Amino acid sequence: MSGKIGTVPISQVVSCLDGYDPDALHVDKAREAMRACITPISETQTLPIRESLGRVLAQEIVPAINVPSHDNSAMDGYAVRIADIDKPMTEIGTALAGKPFSGAVGAGQCVRIMTGGVMPAGTDTVVIQEVVKREGNRIIVPPGQKRAQNVRYAGEDLKVGVPVLGPGKLLRPAELGLIASLGIGEVRVVRRLRVAFFSTGDELASIGTALKEGEVYDSNRYTLHGMLERLGVEITDLGVVRDDPAALEAALRKAQAADAVITTGGVSVGEADFIKALMAKMGEVLFWKIAMRPGRPMAFGRIGASWLFGLPGNPVAVMVTFYQFVRHALLHLAGRTDGYAIPLLSATAADNIRKVPGRTEYQRGILFRDAGEWQVRITGQQGSGVLRSMAEANCFIVLEHERGAVKAGEQVRVQLFEGLA
Ligand code: AMP
Ligand code: MG
């Protein structure tokens, strides 16, 4: 059972949301509306851990062993009994990582130990080798040592029976290592999402053909390709579709085999009507005017068994609406339950920024460091057709709904384009 399509009409779900207004929809409401409608997919598959990188975990990971499995030394030095260190001690053996000292350590004795070596029975503390004085096999330790220093305890990282990862977690390099540290070789993950997309517009030319008058090359399918690849979904690129009902219907029919369909273009006021009629015929689709810039018009709904995201045509609007809405919706659909909202960080505006209250703006910014302070400036022309602004930027400057013009020196919120893990 995929469970991806609920039986409740979308209009019924969203009409229950406080402050839902399809003609001036707050960005937070749009995100909330999508989330409220979409039920995550539940099909899973089992993969070797290396192949699970970037996937969503679909099981609980409960340690069957302690990590580390024994108390061991965090440093190279001497394993001692803290009660005995006032007098010279006798070194009676060595504990290496993977080669424990098998005897017991009695009063006045100690053991040479290396990082990762198992703490010999009877010892409780490690004194680092740099501070120790040796006279033959007599070991003299200076005062000031603390009980249990430099000891790593069994289960300090992971404890038997205490769940460490759960369903909905993105598997990053750290999680792969964590699972491996438990000796587990395979994990159950959510299957990859399938996303189909196409561009609409009579003015669009494909690469490889000469531009006729009034035509532009289709760039949206390339930015979408990149953004979807980065999300780790399976993609189907259905090409350019003319502004023609029959062609559009055929494309949508093909696309709806995917879990989600993304279209660009054709949802602005002048164009919406025939697409609206067509989408309404094929499923349930809401047409929103979102209080944002760029990216005001947007369609959201379902056709057949697939979620539909009808993005505006302007290249910057495509990227902004993708990152602000589609990304969230797809990660929710893919079963993510960990924090995947893009963090909002503070930076100082280096210039004045124009802004009117009543809509959220996503200006393209360059975050830079000046005299130890993080500042941000806009990339220049902010038109929704100026894709260069995205290429030059390293962050969005997110200007909140209520906010007016920004003066240089004020704090603004930014969202970095790049993440680490
Ligand atoms: P629309 O939303 O269809 O009215 O398109 C708005 C603007 O975006 C128009 O100037 C289109 O030419 C442009 N546009 C639409 N689709 C694409 C695309 N796939 N690649 C580049 N520009 C596009
Ligand atoms: Mg168009």
Short mmCIF file of N, CA, C and O in Angstrom, two decimals, residues 1 7 44 59-61 137 172 179 183 219 267 274 279 309 325 327 337 375 389 400:
data_model
loop_
_atom_site.label_atom_id
_atom_site.label_comp_id
_atom_site.label_asym_id
_atom_site.label_seq_id
_atom_site.Cartn_x
_atom_site.Cartn_y
_atom_site.Cartn_z
N MET A 1 0.84 -1.21 0.00
CA MET A 1 0.00 0.00 0.00
C MET A 1 0.87 1.25 0.00
O MET A 1 1.72 1.43 0.86
N THR A 7 -8.25 10.07 0.82
CA THR A 7 -9.57 10.07 0.19
C THR A 7 -10.30 11.37 0.43
O THR A 7 -11.29 11.67 -0.21
N THR A 44 9.01 0.35 1.22
CA THR A 44 10.41 0.36 1.66
C THR A 44 11.22 -0.67 0.90
O THR A 44 10.67 -1.51 0.18
N GLN A 59 13.24 2.20 9.57
CA GLN A 59 13.20 1.28 10.71
C GLN A 59 13.85 1.93 11.91
O GLN A 59 14.48 2.98 11.80
N GLU A 60 13.66 1.28 13.07
CA GLU A 60 14.37 1.74 14.24
C GLU A 60 15.71 0.99 14.29
O GLU A 60 15.76 -0.20 13.96
N ILE A 61 16.75 1.67 14.68
CA ILE A 61 18.04 0.99 14.88
C ILE A 61 18.26 0.89 16.39
O ILE A 61 18.40 1.90 17.09
N ASN A 137 61.40 -0.29 35.53
CA ASN A 137 59.97 -0.59 35.41
C ASN A 137 59.18 0.10 36.53
O ASN A 137 58.05 -0.27 36.82
N ARG A 172 22.95 10.20 6.52
CA ARG A 172 24.10 10.99 6.10
C ARG A 172 25.37 10.19 6.41
O ARG A 172 25.29 9.09 6.96
N ILE A 179 25.69 3.14 12.06
CA ILE A 179 25.08 1.83 11.81
C ILE A 179 26.18 0.78 11.66
O ILE A 179 26.10 -0.31 12.23
N GLY A 183 27.83 -3.07 13.69
CA GLY A 183 28.01 -4.33 12.98
C GLY A 183 26.84 -4.67 12.08
O GLY A 183 26.71 -5.81 11.61
N SER A 219 15.10 26.64 -20.00
CA SER A 219 16.12 26.44 -18.95
C SER A 219 15.52 25.77 -17.72
O SER A 219 16.24 25.15 -16.93
N VAL A 267 0.62 29.01 -15.40
CA VAL A 267 -0.31 29.21 -14.29
C VAL A 267 -0.56 30.68 -13.98
O VAL A 267 -1.27 31.01 -13.04
N PHE A 274 -7.26 27.62 -19.40
CA PHE A 274 -7.42 26.30 -20.04
C PHE A 274 -6.67 25.21 -19.29
O PHE A 274 -7.10 24.07 -19.21
N MET A 279 -6.74 20.59 -15.72
CA MET A 279 -6.31 19.96 -14.47
C MET A 279 -7.52 19.57 -13.63
O MET A 279 -7.51 18.52 -12.97
N PHE A 309 2.49 19.86 -8.75
CA PHE A 309 3.00 21.19 -8.39
C PHE A 309 3.12 21.98 -9.70
O PHE A 309 3.99 21.68 -10.52
N PHE A 325 8.67 25.45 -1.35
CA PHE A 325 7.46 24.61 -1.20
C PHE A 325 7.68 23.16 -1.65
O PHE A 325 7.42 22.23 -0.91
N ARG A 327 10.28 21.33 -2.35
CA ARG A 327 11.26 20.58 -1.57
C ARG A 327 10.65 20.05 -0.28
O ARG A 327 10.77 18.87 0.04
N THR A 337 11.11 12.85 8.75
CA THR A 337 10.49 13.43 9.94
C THR A 337 11.51 14.23 10.75
O THR A 337 11.19 14.79 11.78
N GLN A 375 28.01 39.68 6.54
CA GLN A 375 27.12 40.66 5.92
C GLN A 375 26.55 40.06 4.65
O GLN A 375 27.09 39.09 4.11
N SER A 389 20.94 36.02 -11.28
CA SER A 389 20.91 36.39 -9.86
C SER A 389 21.04 35.15 -8.97
O SER A 389 21.62 35.22 -7.90
N GLU A 400 10.68 39.08 5.57
CA GLU A 400 9.43 38.59 6.10
C GLU A 400 8.23 39.37 5.59
O GLU A 400 8.34 40.54 5.22
#
